[in-house]
Each structure stands twice: as C-alpha cells, then as structure tokens.
mmCIF file of C-alpha atoms in Angstrom:
data_model
loop_
_atom_site.group_PDB
_atom_site.id
_atom_site.type_symbol
_atom_site.label_atom_id
_atom_site.label_comp_id
_atom_site.label_asym_id
_atom_site.label_seq_id
_atom_site.Cartn_x
_atom_site.Cartn_y
_atom_site.Cartn_z
ATOM 1 C CA MET A 1 96.046 205.600 123.212
ATOM 2 C CA GLU A 2 99.604 206.075 124.396
ATOM 3 C CA ILE A 3 100.862 203.771 127.125
ATOM 4 C CA PRO A 4 103.834 205.095 129.095
ATOM 5 C CA THR A 5 106.958 202.957 129.021
ATOM 6 C CA ARG A 6 108.487 204.630 132.072
ATOM 7 C CA LEU A 7 106.869 204.559 135.459
ATOM 8 C CA THR A 8 107.638 206.387 138.640
ATOM 9 C CA ALA A 9 108.430 204.213 141.633
ATOM 10 C CA GLN A 10 104.984 204.904 143.077
ATOM 11 C CA GLU A 11 103.203 203.987 139.819
ATOM 12 C CA GLY A 12 105.313 200.823 139.487
ATOM 13 C CA ARG A 13 104.506 199.725 143.039
ATOM 14 C CA LYS A 14 100.804 200.426 142.555
ATOM 15 C CA PHE A 15 100.746 198.373 139.338
ATOM 16 C CA ALA A 16 102.807 195.507 140.766
ATOM 17 C CA PHE A 17 100.842 195.199 143.999
ATOM 18 C CA THR A 18 97.439 195.508 142.325
ATOM 19 C CA VAL A 19 98.087 192.961 139.591
ATOM 20 C CA GLY A 20 100.060 190.733 141.957
ATOM 21 C CA ALA A 21 97.147 190.717 144.419
ATOM 22 C CA ALA A 22 94.773 189.842 141.586
ATOM 23 C CA PHE A 23 97.023 186.935 140.562
ATOM 24 C CA ALA A 24 97.123 185.732 144.174
ATOM 25 C CA VAL A 25 93.324 185.863 144.465
ATOM 26 C CA PHE A 26 92.841 184.032 141.164
ATOM 27 C CA GLY A 27 95.390 181.451 142.305
ATOM 28 C CA ALA A 28 93.458 180.931 145.540
ATOM 29 C CA ILE A 29 90.204 180.515 143.621
ATOM 30 C CA SER A 30 91.875 178.055 141.271
ATOM 31 C CA ALA A 31 93.283 176.057 144.207
ATOM 32 C CA TRP A 32 89.867 176.075 145.890
ATOM 33 C CA ARG A 33 88.398 174.587 142.708
ATOM 34 C CA GLY A 34 90.882 171.713 142.959
ATOM 35 C CA HIS A 35 93.386 172.618 140.244
ATOM 36 C CA GLN A 36 97.016 171.668 140.734
ATOM 37 C CA ILE A 37 99.277 173.618 138.348
ATOM 38 C CA PRO A 38 97.400 176.876 137.542
ATOM 39 C CA PRO A 39 97.371 178.109 141.164
ATOM 40 C CA ARG A 40 101.117 177.593 141.459
ATOM 41 C CA VAL A 41 101.750 179.542 138.241
ATOM 42 C CA LEU A 42 99.499 182.370 139.406
ATOM 43 C CA TRP A 43 101.159 182.476 142.822
ATOM 44 C CA VAL A 44 104.639 182.574 141.251
ATOM 45 C CA LEU A 45 103.514 185.514 139.103
ATOM 46 C CA ALA A 46 102.045 187.216 142.185
ATOM 47 C CA VAL A 47 105.261 186.788 144.173
ATOM 48 C CA ALA A 48 107.413 187.903 141.218
ATOM 49 C CA LEU A 49 105.347 191.063 140.753
ATOM 50 C CA GLY A 50 105.345 191.722 144.489
ATOM 51 C CA LEU A 51 109.128 191.413 144.679
ATOM 52 C CA ALA A 52 109.587 193.564 141.579
ATOM 53 C CA GLY A 53 107.281 196.165 143.126
ATOM 54 C CA LEU A 54 109.413 196.201 146.257
ATOM 55 C CA LEU A 55 112.870 196.051 144.674
ATOM 56 C CA VAL A 56 112.670 197.713 141.230
ATOM 57 C CA PRO A 57 109.282 199.450 140.851
ATOM 58 C CA GLY A 58 110.555 202.009 138.352
ATOM 59 C CA LYS A 59 111.748 199.282 135.958
ATOM 60 C CA LEU A 60 108.267 197.784 135.432
ATOM 61 C CA GLY A 61 107.467 200.077 132.478
ATOM 62 C CA GLY A 62 107.798 197.292 129.900
ATOM 63 C CA VAL A 63 105.597 194.910 131.878
ATOM 64 C CA TYR A 64 103.051 197.674 132.440
ATOM 65 C CA SER A 65 103.088 198.597 128.747
ATOM 66 C CA ALA A 66 102.541 194.969 127.674
ATOM 67 C CA TRP A 67 99.790 194.505 130.268
ATOM 68 C CA MET A 68 97.918 197.653 129.210
ATOM 69 C CA GLY A 69 98.367 196.839 125.517
ATOM 70 C CA MET A 70 96.779 193.443 126.088
ATOM 71 C CA ALA A 71 93.948 195.076 128.047
ATOM 72 C CA HIS A 72 93.362 197.573 125.250
ATOM 73 C CA ARG A 73 93.168 194.794 122.643
ATOM 74 C CA MET A 74 90.769 192.805 124.837
ATOM 75 C CA SER A 75 88.525 195.848 125.250
ATOM 76 C CA LYS A 76 88.181 196.098 121.469
ATOM 77 C CA VAL A 77 86.346 192.747 121.625
ATOM 78 C CA THR A 78 84.555 192.829 124.966
ATOM 79 C CA THR A 79 83.139 196.367 124.803
ATOM 80 C CA PRO A 80 81.007 195.808 121.670
ATOM 81 C CA ILE A 81 79.801 192.496 123.081
ATOM 82 C CA ALA A 82 78.801 194.060 126.416
ATOM 83 C CA MET A 83 77.120 197.045 124.772
ATOM 84 C CA GLY A 84 75.292 194.770 122.339
ATOM 85 C CA ALA A 85 74.080 192.606 125.216
ATOM 86 C CA ILE A 86 72.824 195.674 127.091
ATOM 87 C CA TYR A 87 71.040 196.938 123.986
ATOM 88 C CA PHE A 88 69.375 193.644 123.081
ATOM 89 C CA LEU A 89 68.591 192.521 126.635
ATOM 90 C CA VAL A 90 67.474 195.881 128.108
ATOM 91 C CA MET A 91 66.693 198.499 125.481
ATOM 92 C CA VAL A 92 64.876 196.355 122.910
ATOM 93 C CA PRO A 93 62.501 194.670 125.418
ATOM 94 C CA THR A 94 61.783 198.067 127.000
ATOM 95 C CA GLY A 95 60.912 199.528 123.602
ATOM 96 C CA VAL A 96 58.732 196.544 122.707
ATOM 97 C CA LEU A 97 56.835 196.781 126.009
ATOM 98 C CA MET A 98 56.347 200.527 125.542
ATOM 99 C CA ARG A 99 54.891 199.931 122.059
ATOM 100 C CA LEU A 100 52.648 197.136 123.314
ATOM 101 C CA PHE A 101 51.198 199.418 125.990
ATOM 102 C CA GLY A 102 50.872 202.348 123.573
ATOM 103 C CA HIS A 103 53.394 204.611 125.297
ATOM 104 C CA ASN A 104 55.395 207.006 123.114
ATOM 105 C CA PRO A 105 57.456 209.512 125.116
ATOM 106 C CA LEU A 106 58.024 211.670 122.012
ATOM 107 C CA ARG A 107 54.358 212.128 121.199
ATOM 108 C CA VAL A 108 52.931 215.546 122.079
ATOM 109 C CA ARG A 109 49.399 215.222 123.390
ATOM 110 C CA GLU A 110 46.666 217.552 122.278
ATOM 111 C CA GLN A 111 45.467 219.864 125.057
ATOM 112 C CA GLY A 112 42.363 221.987 124.679
ATOM 113 C CA GLY A 113 42.065 221.463 120.914
ATOM 114 C CA SER A 114 45.679 222.427 120.197
ATOM 115 C CA PHE A 115 49.155 220.947 120.299
ATOM 116 C CA TRP A 116 50.630 224.262 121.495
ATOM 117 C CA VAL A 117 52.836 223.951 124.533
ATOM 118 C CA ALA A 118 52.718 227.142 126.548
ATOM 119 C CA PRO A 119 56.137 228.616 127.351
ATOM 120 C CA LEU A 120 57.333 228.840 130.910
ATOM 121 C CA LYS A 121 56.638 232.102 132.683
ATOM 122 C CA GLY A 122 59.442 234.551 132.375
ATOM 123 C CA GLY A 123 60.883 236.857 129.805
ATOM 124 C CA ARG A 124 63.984 237.577 127.816
ATOM 125 C CA SER A 125 65.825 238.602 130.961
ATOM 126 C CA ASP A 126 65.741 234.953 132.054
ATOM 127 C CA LEU A 127 68.000 234.115 129.106
ATOM 128 C CA ASP A 128 70.864 236.375 130.167
ATOM 129 C CA ASN A 129 72.335 234.166 132.887
ATOM 130 C CA GLN A 130 71.338 230.660 131.894
ATOM 131 C CA PHE A 131 74.058 228.855 133.774
#
C-alpha cells in the first residue's frame, strides 16, 4: 500500500479538518468523563490541525503519511481479531444450530425416487446472451 507524501490543498484540508474534529470530539468526551490533562492535549492537537488545514494544507503530507501508516499497522492487528470474533460468535453457532436441527443446505433431496434435478426450461439459445 503506497501512501502519498504530497497532498493537494483540498486533500490536506479534508484530512486536517476530519482528524481535528475527531480529536475535538474525543477531547470533549474525555472532559465529560472528568479527565484533566488528556482533553487539553486532544484540543491542542485539534486546534493545531485546524490551523494547519487553514494555513498550509498542502504541507500536511508528512503528517498524513504518518497517520495512515499507523492506521495500516493497527489494521494488521484489529482486522484478524474482528474477523475471528465474527466467525466464532456468528458463524460457528449458526453451523452448530443447523446441525442440531438436521439442516444441511448442500444436501440434495431425493424427489420421486431420484436425485436428478430437472434443468430449467429453455435451450442452447438461452446461453448466447447470459449477461
């Protein structure tokens, strides 16, 4: 994955305002929970990003690159954990319940003494324009 080191002014503003707003929200939540120092740090980061987005948005390539690199490294850990949780909390219980109730979606049921599944009506001409 290649992360651009140069941003256009529009991309820099979008990054700065989005991440700055997130820092401001997290600072507000932290202040609401009664913390003293973390909200101030988050608000300083929010203001710094907001000012940088207004004054020098094209120069935020390094900050953007570092931010996205950190996000990419975090996703290497969180994605397998989330997918594992989905598998073990959703797929496995569903499969166990299906086995308990005797349901097998891959099993072909015998109809009229045979397992033959009759083809749909139509002919070879139906295969010409499939899509």
